[in-house]
XYZ file of C-alpha atoms in Angstrom:
725
model
C -2.916 -69.113 -18.043
C -2.058 -67.737 -21.103
C -3.072 -64.552 -21.818
C -4.190 -65.412 -25.588
C -6.770 -67.995 -24.037
C -10.113 -66.762 -23.525
C -11.050 -66.502 -19.518
C -14.289 -66.048 -18.010
C -14.407 -65.722 -13.825
C -17.015 -66.888 -11.081
C -17.364 -66.543 -7.962
C -18.225 -69.938 -5.621
C -19.551 -69.782 -2.267
C -17.692 -72.448 0.183
C -19.505 -74.288 2.638
C -17.001 -76.185 5.641
C -14.459 -74.785 6.009
C -13.007 -74.784 9.666
C -9.542 -72.718 9.422
C -7.403 -70.989 7.215
C -5.728 -74.329 6.217
C -8.825 -75.327 4.872
C -8.780 -71.890 2.335
C -5.315 -72.920 1.302
C -6.691 -76.168 0.439
C -9.023 -75.539 -1.752
C -7.031 -72.813 -3.207
C -4.210 -75.065 -3.918
C -6.569 -77.740 -5.103
C -8.258 -75.406 -7.597
C -4.828 -73.766 -8.999
C -3.793 -77.401 -9.782
C -6.797 -77.519 -12.172
C -5.172 -76.843 -16.218
C -6.731 -73.232 -17.179
C -7.336 -72.400 -13.765
C -6.567 -69.197 -11.072
C -8.142 -69.582 -7.704
C -8.036 -67.307 -4.827
C -9.908 -68.412 -1.580
C -10.890 -66.098 0.820
C -11.387 -67.771 4.586
C -13.138 -64.617 6.094
C -15.283 -64.250 3.415
C -15.747 -67.583 2.208
C -15.464 -67.440 -0.816
C -13.365 -68.641 -3.991
C -12.861 -66.133 -7.008
C -12.085 -68.816 -9.614
C -10.593 -67.473 -13.430
C -10.992 -70.167 -16.127
C -10.999 -70.772 -19.431
C -14.913 -71.724 -20.441
C -13.545 -73.979 -23.498
C -11.664 -76.461 -21.089
C -13.216 -75.863 -17.836
C -17.294 -75.378 -16.549
C -18.243 -74.317 -12.760
C -19.161 -78.134 -12.474
C -15.940 -79.300 -12.661
C -14.790 -76.746 -10.191
C -17.200 -77.721 -7.781
C -16.285 -81.911 -7.636
C -13.101 -80.746 -7.125
C -13.908 -79.120 -3.849
C -16.568 -81.803 -2.827
C -13.467 -84.121 -3.997
C -11.573 -82.497 -0.609
C -14.944 -82.828 1.989
C -16.143 -79.200 1.229
C -19.720 -78.211 -0.403
C -19.651 -74.895 -3.024
C -22.189 -73.647 -5.553
C -21.734 -70.595 -7.867
C -23.209 -66.971 -6.286
C -23.029 -64.482 -9.165
C -26.822 -62.770 -8.934
C -29.284 -61.495 -6.065
C -30.875 -64.889 -5.961
C -27.536 -66.489 -5.003
C -26.467 -63.989 -2.748
C -29.980 -65.263 -1.017
C -29.008 -68.454 -0.816
C -25.927 -67.389 0.795
C -27.505 -65.987 3.562
C -30.199 -68.921 3.842
C -27.699 -71.506 4.163
C -25.133 -69.140 7.030
C -28.733 -68.475 8.525
C -29.715 -72.654 9.052
C -25.672 -73.192 9.552
C -25.832 -70.916 12.782
C -28.882 -72.243 14.000
C -27.670 -75.304 13.579
C -24.406 -74.631 15.594
C -26.574 -72.633 18.304
C -28.557 -76.193 18.863
C -25.170 -78.263 19.356
C -23.583 -75.429 21.495
C -26.958 -75.727 23.714
C -27.129 -79.119 23.776
C -23.033 -79.412 24.264
C -23.205 -77.040 27.261
C -26.111 -78.802 28.941
C -24.189 -81.701 28.777
C -20.803 -80.409 29.664
C -21.436 -78.369 32.228
C -22.086 -81.254 34.805
C -18.637 -82.302 34.301
C -17.271 -78.919 34.955
C -19.215 -78.659 38.261
C -17.795 -81.855 39.060
C -14.166 -80.655 37.866
C -14.975 -77.545 40.331
C -15.948 -80.049 43.376
C -12.704 -82.117 42.833
C -11.005 -79.170 43.970
C -13.126 -78.290 46.776
C -13.735 -81.903 48.397
C -9.887 -83.284 48.510
C -10.455 -84.818 45.155
C -13.695 -86.807 46.133
C -15.345 -87.253 43.344
C -19.711 -85.861 43.171
C -20.632 -87.279 39.690
C -20.409 -90.948 39.148
C -17.823 -92.061 36.509
C -20.258 -94.136 34.273
C -22.622 -90.723 34.590
C -19.333 -88.861 33.645
C -18.884 -91.462 30.239
C -22.544 -91.113 29.713
C -22.882 -87.477 29.129
C -19.063 -87.054 27.326
C -19.874 -89.703 25.044
C -22.972 -88.085 22.732
C -20.655 -84.525 22.991
C -17.515 -86.026 21.821
C -18.951 -88.246 18.742
C -22.409 -86.373 17.748
C -21.535 -82.543 18.231
C -17.742 -83.298 17.722
C -18.687 -85.644 14.876
C -17.737 -82.380 12.612
C -13.958 -82.602 13.606
C -13.577 -86.188 12.946
C -14.887 -85.986 9.638
C -12.940 -82.390 9.015
C -9.565 -84.321 10.094
C -10.671 -87.428 7.808
C -11.029 -85.442 4.379
C -7.474 -82.868 5.693
C -5.304 -86.065 6.020
C -6.778 -87.485 2.959
C -6.080 -84.862 0.862
C -2.118 -85.127 2.923
C -2.856 -81.825 5.145
C -3.555 -80.343 8.222
C -6.251 -78.138 9.874
C -7.748 -77.055 13.057
C -10.189 -79.840 12.774
C -6.967 -82.428 13.334
C -6.183 -80.643 16.576
C -8.995 -80.447 17.960
C -10.085 -83.865 17.168
C -6.487 -85.548 18.269
C -6.603 -83.629 21.909
C -10.332 -84.171 22.906
C -9.829 -87.712 21.623
C -7.022 -88.546 23.598
C -8.828 -86.995 26.470
C -12.070 -89.033 26.096
C -9.688 -92.261 25.352
C -7.703 -91.895 28.461
C -10.734 -91.519 30.656
C -12.467 -94.115 29.271
C -9.824 -96.770 29.515
C -9.914 -95.318 33.563
C -12.764 -96.168 33.789
C -12.736 -99.678 31.605
C -9.250 -100.625 33.537
C -10.857 -99.612 37.308
C -7.685 -96.998 38.065
C -9.790 -95.260 40.858
C -6.616 -92.990 41.759
C -6.449 -91.876 37.998
C -8.245 -88.810 37.290
C -10.605 -88.407 34.599
C -10.784 -85.613 31.254
C -14.219 -85.771 30.479
C -14.602 -82.185 31.587
C -11.688 -81.290 29.067
C -13.067 -82.942 25.863
C -16.596 -81.807 26.225
C -15.289 -78.277 27.522
C -13.188 -77.778 24.199
C -15.740 -79.027 21.658
C -18.282 -76.627 23.583
C -15.941 -73.791 23.474
C -14.772 -73.897 20.145
C -18.649 -73.999 18.765
C -18.813 -71.251 20.819
C -16.216 -69.363 19.423
C -17.275 -70.579 15.393
C -20.954 -69.021 17.417
C -19.354 -65.643 18.027
C -16.807 -65.582 14.750
C -19.921 -66.349 12.512
C -21.735 -63.119 13.991
C -18.729 -60.949 13.963
C -18.045 -62.154 10.747
C -21.315 -61.495 9.250
C -20.955 -57.587 10.435
C -17.831 -56.881 8.138
C -20.135 -57.516 4.383
C -22.836 -55.323 6.091
C -21.259 -52.535 3.729
C -22.083 -54.493 0.639
C -25.242 -55.723 1.757
C -26.364 -52.088 2.380
C -25.341 -51.462 -1.115
C -28.091 -54.529 -2.064
C -31.021 -53.604 -0.065
C -30.613 -49.968 -1.975
C -31.675 -51.316 -5.198
C -35.481 -51.147 -5.639
C -37.419 -54.086 -6.741
C -40.093 -52.384 -8.753
C -40.233 -49.323 -11.003
C -43.344 -47.459 -12.193
C -42.856 -48.376 -16.029
C -45.381 -46.581 -19.166
C -46.997 -49.447 -20.629
C -49.812 -48.595 -23.245
C -49.788 -44.908 -22.077
C -50.671 -46.117 -18.563
C -47.756 -46.451 -15.393
C -47.445 -49.962 -14.354
C -45.708 -51.290 -11.406
C -43.169 -53.867 -12.789
C -40.578 -55.785 -11.178
C -37.211 -54.438 -11.618
C -36.515 -57.575 -13.469
C -39.018 -56.973 -16.312
C -37.635 -52.947 -17.333
C -35.617 -52.849 -20.238
C -34.025 -50.488 -22.109
C -35.537 -47.600 -23.424
C -38.612 -47.815 -20.950
C -40.143 -44.720 -19.740
C -39.986 -44.858 -15.528
C -41.601 -42.370 -13.486
C -40.007 -41.179 -10.159
C -42.415 -40.048 -7.474
C -41.330 -37.813 -4.578
C -39.243 -39.516 -2.229
C -38.895 -42.491 -3.816
C -35.543 -44.350 -5.033
C -34.511 -44.256 -8.886
C -34.702 -48.053 -10.084
C -32.282 -47.356 -13.518
C -29.786 -45.290 -14.537
C -31.281 -42.938 -17.084
C -31.701 -39.942 -18.711
C -34.562 -37.382 -16.970
C -36.881 -36.989 -20.479
C -39.352 -34.803 -17.974
C -39.551 -32.768 -14.645
C -37.178 -31.220 -12.584
C -36.056 -31.981 -9.273
C -32.996 -32.859 -6.337
C -31.716 -36.058 -6.413
C -29.506 -37.790 -3.104
C -26.741 -39.236 -4.365
C -24.994 -39.909 -0.864
C -24.707 -43.873 -1.516
C -22.550 -43.395 -4.785
C -20.138 -40.865 -4.250
C -20.437 -40.060 -0.621
C -21.446 -36.139 -1.040
C -24.470 -35.076 0.989
C -25.576 -32.317 -0.843
C -28.568 -33.343 -3.519
C -27.491 -33.032 -6.696
C -30.161 -30.511 -9.292
C -31.669 -32.611 -12.006
C -33.521 -31.465 -14.791
C -34.037 -32.862 -18.737
C -30.839 -34.375 -20.267
C -29.666 -35.162 -16.458
C -27.958 -38.392 -15.942
C -29.434 -40.279 -12.650
C -28.741 -43.456 -11.392
C -29.765 -46.674 -9.480
C -30.635 -46.455 -5.923
C -30.222 -42.903 -5.435
C -33.094 -40.692 -3.708
C -35.457 -38.604 -5.413
C -35.879 -35.728 -3.203
C -38.984 -33.307 -4.445
C -41.031 -33.325 -7.732
C -41.577 -36.155 -9.864
C -39.144 -37.376 -12.770
C -39.362 -38.864 -16.070
C -36.591 -40.894 -17.006
C -35.686 -42.517 -20.135
C -33.683 -46.102 -19.052
C -30.638 -46.452 -20.405
C -28.442 -48.699 -18.138
C -30.850 -51.836 -15.887
C -30.174 -54.286 -13.480
C -26.629 -56.027 -13.410
C -25.446 -52.817 -15.972
C -26.584 -50.103 -13.322
C -23.627 -48.757 -12.181
C -24.676 -49.022 -8.573
C -24.812 -52.608 -9.725
C -21.189 -52.703 -11.042
C -20.000 -50.872 -7.783
C -21.091 -54.018 -5.786
C -19.269 -56.429 -8.035
C -16.323 -54.429 -8.164
C -16.732 -54.207 -4.014
C -17.169 -57.583 -3.741
C -14.457 -58.545 -5.579
C -11.623 -56.489 -3.985
C -12.593 -58.018 -0.561
C -12.425 -61.307 -1.719
C -8.891 -60.093 -3.305
C -5.404 -60.665 -0.995
C -3.566 -58.328 0.218
C 0.340 -58.693 -0.116
C 0.765 -58.424 3.466
C -1.589 -61.709 3.889
C 1.673 -63.978 2.376
C 3.376 -64.141 5.463
C 0.453 -65.451 7.194
C -0.351 -67.619 4.165
C 3.546 -69.498 4.570
C 3.376 -69.776 8.292
C -0.359 -71.329 8.495
C 1.017 -73.920 5.978
C 2.751 -75.560 8.000
C 1.395 -74.621 11.495
C -0.342 -77.944 12.589
C 2.174 -80.632 11.491
C 4.490 -78.375 13.772
C 2.057 -77.940 16.388
C 1.293 -81.763 16.553
C 5.105 -81.965 16.574
C 5.432 -79.857 19.713
C 2.670 -81.565 21.440
C 4.489 -85.045 21.289
C 8.078 -83.786 22.165
C 5.997 -82.086 25.052
C 4.325 -85.249 25.989
C 7.620 -87.130 26.025
C 9.827 -84.724 27.687
C 7.047 -83.826 30.301
C 6.874 -87.730 31.135
C 10.443 -88.404 31.058
C 11.285 -85.379 33.693
C 8.842 -85.408 35.851
C 7.887 -88.878 35.682
C 4.246 -87.930 35.311
C 2.397 -89.619 32.906
C -1.158 -87.316 34.090
C 1.104 -84.104 33.901
C 2.359 -85.248 30.357
C -1.106 -85.656 28.865
C -2.332 -82.675 30.370
C 0.188 -80.036 28.936
C -0.004 -82.414 25.361
C -3.763 -81.568 25.052
C -3.351 -77.625 25.730
C -0.648 -77.735 23.008
C -2.908 -79.103 20.790
C -5.965 -77.163 21.903
C -4.312 -73.273 22.130
C -2.762 -73.488 19.125
C -5.216 -72.671 16.454
C -4.369 -71.097 13.365
C -7.719 -69.182 12.815
C -6.437 -66.290 14.045
C -3.810 -65.639 11.891
C -5.868 -66.695 9.070
C -8.513 -63.605 10.209
C -5.965 -61.709 10.609
C -5.901 -59.818 7.121
C -8.629 -60.639 5.135
C -11.192 -59.420 7.833
C -9.284 -56.084 8.193
C -9.919 -55.944 4.210
C -13.096 -56.524 3.947
C -13.969 -53.911 6.640
C -11.931 -51.284 4.757
C -13.003 -52.010 1.673
C -16.632 -51.947 2.557
C -16.234 -48.563 4.181
C -14.488 -47.127 1.384
C -17.173 -47.846 -0.704
C -19.962 -46.259 1.705
C -17.522 -42.923 1.274
C -17.371 -42.762 -2.743
C -14.086 -44.769 -3.068
C -13.430 -48.106 -4.863
C -10.717 -49.933 -3.995
C -9.825 -52.212 -7.699
C -8.646 -54.937 -4.790
C -6.637 -55.239 -1.426
C -3.189 -54.898 -2.990
C -3.809 -50.954 -3.845
C -5.943 -51.031 -0.168
C -2.079 -51.696 1.168
C 0.074 -49.816 -1.382
C -2.331 -46.112 -0.203
C -0.493 -46.636 2.809
C 2.801 -45.992 1.097
C 2.444 -43.026 -0.951
C 4.775 -40.118 -0.188
C 4.369 -38.359 -3.669
C 0.577 -37.594 -5.391
C 0.951 -36.274 -8.844
C -2.159 -34.082 -10.001
C -3.382 -33.402 -13.507
C -5.129 -30.122 -13.243
C -8.503 -29.911 -15.392
C -10.927 -31.904 -14.010
C -8.870 -32.779 -10.929
C -7.783 -29.547 -9.465
C -10.696 -27.649 -11.093
C -13.857 -28.174 -11.655
C -13.309 -29.265 -15.358
C -15.730 -27.151 -16.844
C -14.045 -24.654 -18.220
C -15.704 -21.711 -20.109
C -15.000 -19.175 -22.791
C -13.889 -15.859 -20.851
C -12.561 -13.470 -23.436
C -12.219 -13.139 -27.332
C -9.653 -11.126 -29.184
C -9.668 -10.837 -33.143
C -6.989 -9.111 -35.208
C -7.568 -6.605 -37.622
C -11.458 -6.901 -39.013
C -12.020 -9.830 -38.160
C -15.394 -9.931 -35.541
C -15.259 -11.991 -32.517
C -18.310 -13.938 -33.233
C -15.866 -15.206 -36.579
C -13.026 -16.050 -34.437
C -15.219 -17.823 -31.960
C -17.250 -19.552 -34.851
C -14.141 -21.023 -36.965
C -12.618 -22.192 -33.258
C -15.762 -23.871 -32.290
C -15.962 -25.987 -35.671
C -12.049 -26.934 -35.330
C -13.378 -28.061 -31.761
C -16.093 -29.902 -32.490
C -14.551 -33.061 -33.249
C -12.368 -32.603 -30.072
C -13.307 -34.718 -26.300
C -11.213 -32.079 -24.734
C -12.926 -30.452 -21.683
C -11.332 -26.750 -23.525
C -13.018 -28.191 -26.743
C -16.201 -28.119 -25.049
C -16.208 -24.733 -23.542
C -15.861 -23.266 -26.656
C -18.386 -25.383 -28.700
C -20.609 -24.549 -25.826
C -19.671 -20.488 -25.688
C -20.515 -20.654 -29.735
C -23.807 -22.471 -29.215
C -24.856 -19.703 -26.624
C -23.597 -17.015 -29.442
C -25.981 -18.710 -31.720
C -23.233 -19.322 -34.034
C -23.410 -21.762 -37.027
C -20.507 -24.311 -37.162
C -18.731 -24.798 -40.728
C -18.027 -28.192 -42.225
C -13.913 -29.326 -41.453
C -12.386 -31.100 -43.627
C -8.899 -33.314 -42.676
C -9.261 -32.761 -38.804
C -6.186 -33.466 -36.903
C -5.706 -33.497 -33.490
C -1.688 -32.658 -32.120
C -1.220 -34.109 -28.838
C -0.454 -31.613 -26.582
C -0.602 -29.015 -28.847
C -4.066 -28.555 -30.307
C -6.002 -29.268 -33.868
C -6.028 -28.139 -37.333
C -8.521 -28.916 -40.088
C -9.693 -27.434 -43.646
C -12.685 -25.420 -43.719
C -14.067 -23.757 -46.674
C -10.323 -24.634 -48.553
C -8.390 -22.684 -46.082
C -6.021 -24.082 -43.685
C -6.398 -23.421 -40.123
C -4.934 -23.859 -36.413
C -6.012 -23.610 -33.039
C -4.145 -24.352 -30.071
C -0.665 -23.765 -27.876
C 0.194 -20.195 -29.004
C 4.276 -21.465 -29.381
C 2.779 -24.092 -31.624
C -0.227 -22.056 -33.992
C 2.467 -18.871 -34.494
C 5.557 -21.314 -35.529
C 7.487 -18.054 -34.502
C 5.525 -15.769 -35.649
C 4.048 -12.063 -34.456
C 2.398 -12.605 -31.463
C 0.510 -10.247 -29.041
C 2.579 -11.023 -26.104
C 1.783 -8.749 -23.391
C -1.908 -9.981 -24.081
C -1.165 -13.302 -23.642
C 0.792 -12.585 -20.445
C -2.286 -10.641 -18.811
C -4.606 -13.422 -19.786
C -2.027 -16.174 -18.594
C -1.443 -14.092 -15.359
C -4.831 -14.437 -14.423
C -4.946 -18.300 -14.626
C -6.908 -18.313 -18.445
C -5.939 -20.685 -20.840
C -4.929 -19.003 -24.523
C -5.226 -20.426 -27.731
C -4.582 -18.795 -30.889
C -6.394 -19.259 -34.083
C -4.351 -19.077 -37.257
C -3.999 -19.842 -41.094
C -1.367 -20.779 -42.559
C 0.028 -16.906 -43.561
C -1.664 -14.757 -40.320
C -2.922 -15.061 -36.927
C -6.726 -14.434 -36.890
C -7.382 -14.217 -33.491
C -7.141 -15.139 -29.276
C -9.637 -17.523 -27.210
C -9.327 -17.543 -23.213
C -10.446 -19.951 -21.374
C -10.705 -20.478 -17.758
C -11.511 -23.083 -15.616
C -12.300 -22.598 -11.747
C -10.796 -24.346 -8.619
C -12.980 -26.849 -6.889
C -13.995 -25.161 -3.572
C -12.400 -28.318 -1.721
C -9.270 -28.476 -3.579
C -6.988 -25.929 -1.443
C -8.098 -27.837 1.718
C -7.285 -31.411 0.283
C -3.988 -30.181 -1.038
C -3.343 -28.807 2.279
C -4.729 -31.943 3.794
C -1.752 -33.969 1.638
C 1.383 -32.038 2.671
C -0.119 -32.853 6.624
C 0.236 -35.855 5.929
C 3.627 -35.773 4.855
C 2.903 -36.212 1.478
C 4.564 -34.207 -1.598
C 2.155 -32.515 -4.056
C 3.086 -31.901 -7.717
C 0.758 -30.745 -10.542
C 1.750 -31.384 -13.926
C -0.747 -29.487 -16.842
C -0.137 -29.069 -20.412
C -0.729 -25.353 -20.079
C 1.561 -22.512 -20.482
C 3.815 -21.413 -17.546
C 1.660 -18.342 -16.746
C -1.469 -20.134 -15.870
C 0.156 -23.214 -14.433
C 2.011 -20.728 -12.308
C -1.544 -18.869 -11.145
C -3.072 -22.327 -10.536
C -0.757 -23.638 -8.254
C -0.738 -20.571 -6.546
C -4.483 -20.855 -5.919
C -4.080 -24.415 -4.843
C -1.441 -23.862 -2.577
C 0.788 -26.145 -4.291
C 4.673 -25.638 -4.127
C 5.462 -27.779 -7.075
C 4.058 -27.708 -10.867
C 5.291 -28.421 -14.263
C 3.969 -27.214 -17.085
C 3.888 -27.541 -20.737
C 3.780 -31.315 -20.414
C 2.041 -33.271 -22.473
C -0.114 -36.362 -22.103
C 2.569 -39.289 -22.831
C 5.019 -36.949 -20.893
C 3.726 -37.742 -17.957
C 4.422 -41.249 -17.465
C 7.690 -40.376 -18.312
C 8.004 -37.740 -15.378
C 6.174 -40.391 -13.061
C 9.132 -42.887 -14.084
C 11.647 -40.458 -13.334
C 10.125 -39.860 -9.497
C 10.178 -43.268 -8.874
C 13.878 -43.934 -9.679
C 13.899 -41.066 -7.246
C 12.442 -43.359 -4.756
C 9.408 -41.914 -4.237
C 5.943 -44.147 -4.168
C 4.021 -42.213 -6.608
C -0.214 -42.061 -7.098
C -1.104 -40.399 -10.096
C -4.881 -38.294 -9.637
C -6.392 -37.906 -13.395
C -9.726 -38.163 -15.320
C -8.805 -42.006 -16.603
C -8.880 -41.528 -19.967
C -6.085 -39.028 -21.429
C -3.942 -39.785 -18.377
C -3.965 -43.190 -18.929
C -0.127 -44.026 -19.753
C 0.814 -41.885 -16.611
C -2.292 -43.938 -14.247
C -0.446 -47.142 -15.449
C 3.144 -46.390 -14.714
C 2.083 -44.955 -11.291
C 2.358 -47.114 -7.920
C -1.297 -46.092 -7.338
C -3.603 -44.335 -9.342
C -6.569 -42.243 -8.407
C -9.400 -42.126 -10.972
C -11.881 -39.305 -10.865
C -15.212 -40.395 -12.019
C -17.048 -38.637 -14.725
C -20.816 -38.890 -14.949
C -21.759 -43.025 -15.961
C -17.811 -43.413 -17.679
C -15.907 -44.285 -14.484
C -12.288 -45.255 -15.584
C -12.164 -48.572 -13.447
C -10.262 -50.500 -15.721
C -7.422 -48.077 -15.875
C -6.934 -47.070 -12.214
C -6.691 -48.636 -8.957
C -8.610 -46.444 -6.615
C -12.035 -44.675 -8.767
C -12.945 -41.659 -6.663
C -17.039 -41.407 -6.900
C -17.233 -37.533 -6.281
C -14.781 -36.021 -8.466
C -13.374 -34.348 -5.345
C -9.840 -34.109 -4.038
C -10.534 -34.747 -0.343
C -11.566 -38.402 -1.462
C -8.014 -38.677 -1.962
C -7.077 -37.816 1.341
C -9.420 -39.792 3.009
C -8.333 -43.050 0.974
C -4.521 -42.561 2.125
C -6.384 -42.171 5.448
C -8.343 -45.093 5.724
C -5.715 -47.017 3.961
C -3.599 -46.095 6.944
C -6.068 -47.399 9.390
C -6.663 -50.284 7.617
C -3.115 -51.494 7.331
C -2.528 -50.139 11.284
C -5.425 -53.050 12.284
C -3.692 -55.732 9.988
C -0.629 -55.577 11.629
C -2.538 -55.258 15.589
C -4.422 -58.131 14.468
C -0.698 -60.214 12.732
C 0.595 -59.100 16.132
C -1.754 -60.504 18.624
C -2.046 -64.050 16.357
C 1.578 -64.232 16.484
C 2.032 -63.338 20.002
C -1.049 -65.225 21.045
C 0.734 -68.484 19.708
C 4.296 -67.330 20.772
C 3.164 -67.082 24.143
C 0.203 -69.239 24.373
C 2.180 -72.393 23.424
C 5.071 -72.283 25.495
C 2.967 -71.671 28.297
C 1.324 -75.107 27.383
C 3.966 -76.932 26.727
C 5.450 -76.229 30.594
C 1.892 -77.183 31.775
C 0.827 -73.650 32.857
C -2.491 -73.655 31.173
C -5.376 -76.365 31.757
C -6.859 -77.542 28.355
C -10.513 -76.237 29.289
C -8.705 -72.775 29.498
C -6.346 -73.253 26.831
C -9.669 -73.844 24.467
C -11.537 -70.969 25.728
C -8.150 -68.868 24.711
C -8.469 -70.414 21.277
C -11.697 -69.907 21.039
C -11.930 -65.987 22.040
C -8.814 -65.305 20.174
C -10.346 -65.449 16.439
C -13.689 -63.360 17.720
C -10.834 -60.985 19.355
C -9.264 -60.137 15.662
C -12.497 -59.875 13.852
C -13.733 -57.688 16.838
C -10.926 -55.298 16.437
C -11.172 -55.132 12.362
C -14.513 -54.081 12.879
C -13.307 -50.954 15.083
C -12.485 -49.475 11.453
C -16.051 -48.691 10.699
C -15.720 -46.216 13.565
C -12.448 -45.092 11.849
C -12.627 -41.076 10.867
């Protein structure tokens, strides 16, 4: 798709897929539509589609899918999500109903097989009764497999339906021919055809329940969203549907209630539990002017809030959208499984045909050849292979979201495992990002208040955390800021501007002084204490020094130690001077650091590390560090308030805590470990099962049971990620 074209994206719920080959077929068909880029996830049964809205509509996409024999509809809202649940529940009830009927009709045939082995091969149930029991199972309960096979073959592909339909039909037709031809000494295989269909249905039921549990994390977030809110209408608090709340409305949140919107506190004070967003268990104090977020829990007191974001614009709604999109994305490790699945069914059919003729040729036993051939068809289901990666991805990303860690996509989840070098920004990452003015020194007759006032006037136009510290310090002192003209930010150095006709500079000592006289003893003392020193000067002389300090987060030291324990190297990069950087690194337990690094140079530093064969993760605030975040192999962004740097970073940490970086790497490793276990099991199952079936060592009924349980075991193994710590 051309980059200059306008693109739109939507999610389509898919109905009727039986295995990963169905997903591959739908994905291929959608991508063949001009101006469309699609990804289909078999585990979530969704298609994420990007397209040119001027050339393509969702209706065209849905018709494309319907032409393949499947159903689809858009799912981009809570109403759509509820519709998905209702359809899934209806399908589950239908499948359960069919399974019960199929099991009841199959049970006598299995008993017949049992008695055949215990009563000298004497038939217990008359053959015409066996025929009557097997026929509705084969053509009514099993009709779905014929329909699926028809659409698959029509699209010149093959899926699990083809294998099941072919295997059970062979068993049924041979048995029917034996009855019609009255071959008394030939065994019937009705129990095989009916048992296979019954077991496949049982496997699908178990798989559906297990797959449903993989998305519990997102469903839990959705359930957190309040349905109503108390809104002020004409001076009266009225309970209003959340869909009717508008920007600027005043909302009342009572003690113990969930906050319904994102907003700013205009009256009241309380502590709010934000663990559902950040993963942090400690409540956060909220007073007038504080930001609050939808679905967080007001623990005490009452709050009046002015709504700043509602509905789909709230932070929770954005998180749900991000997590859902990430869960539907494909991890690079899945490519191998996709390639194998695309040719798997035709190869299995070929092996089945070869098995039939080879067994018949060498053993001269038509019955043995038939049994072996059917067993090959039945045991070789590609579902386990197709579920191995996406189920683990869905569970892993969902668990991360509940911990306040947002993975942008499955690729980010996979790459997190490979990190062996973490580069940390200092301010707001290792430190709290809330520096304060600690010392002010005026030169000659200039007072400390005058130095602070001039410095704050210059910094008033800057968004840097140090600038905020200075302006807040001046505000606390009651300073009246002066008007600044020709304001200019010199990246990595400082700021300058014209105040009352005089040109002033405020910034790094070496930049401001330009080789002039500096009180180096004072600067050295302040920097050795971990303080950042800024110098105020005119073109003619130095006026004063402003020292600002930022405290290290309590959790940073332990998180950095944990990274070292994981075998990950850690480096701090900062624009601060050598003295301050050295002291902060010492306090945080960081062995390697670089000082005096401008934002633009951080990206070059990361490129250098990558050339040294290091897999680099950059952790920053996602704004000033954007170039470095973009160049890193994996980027972590610390969120700050409502400004989540999702577009820049691969992974967003809602808690602003380095411990989340450790958790993200741990979870990435755990998820990839599960994926490899699943892939090994799926490959091992088929590598072992197909030869056993081909050599006549598996009864078709046992093969059917093994096939049904293989998918369930893969999904169940992925669900164990929920217990990962």
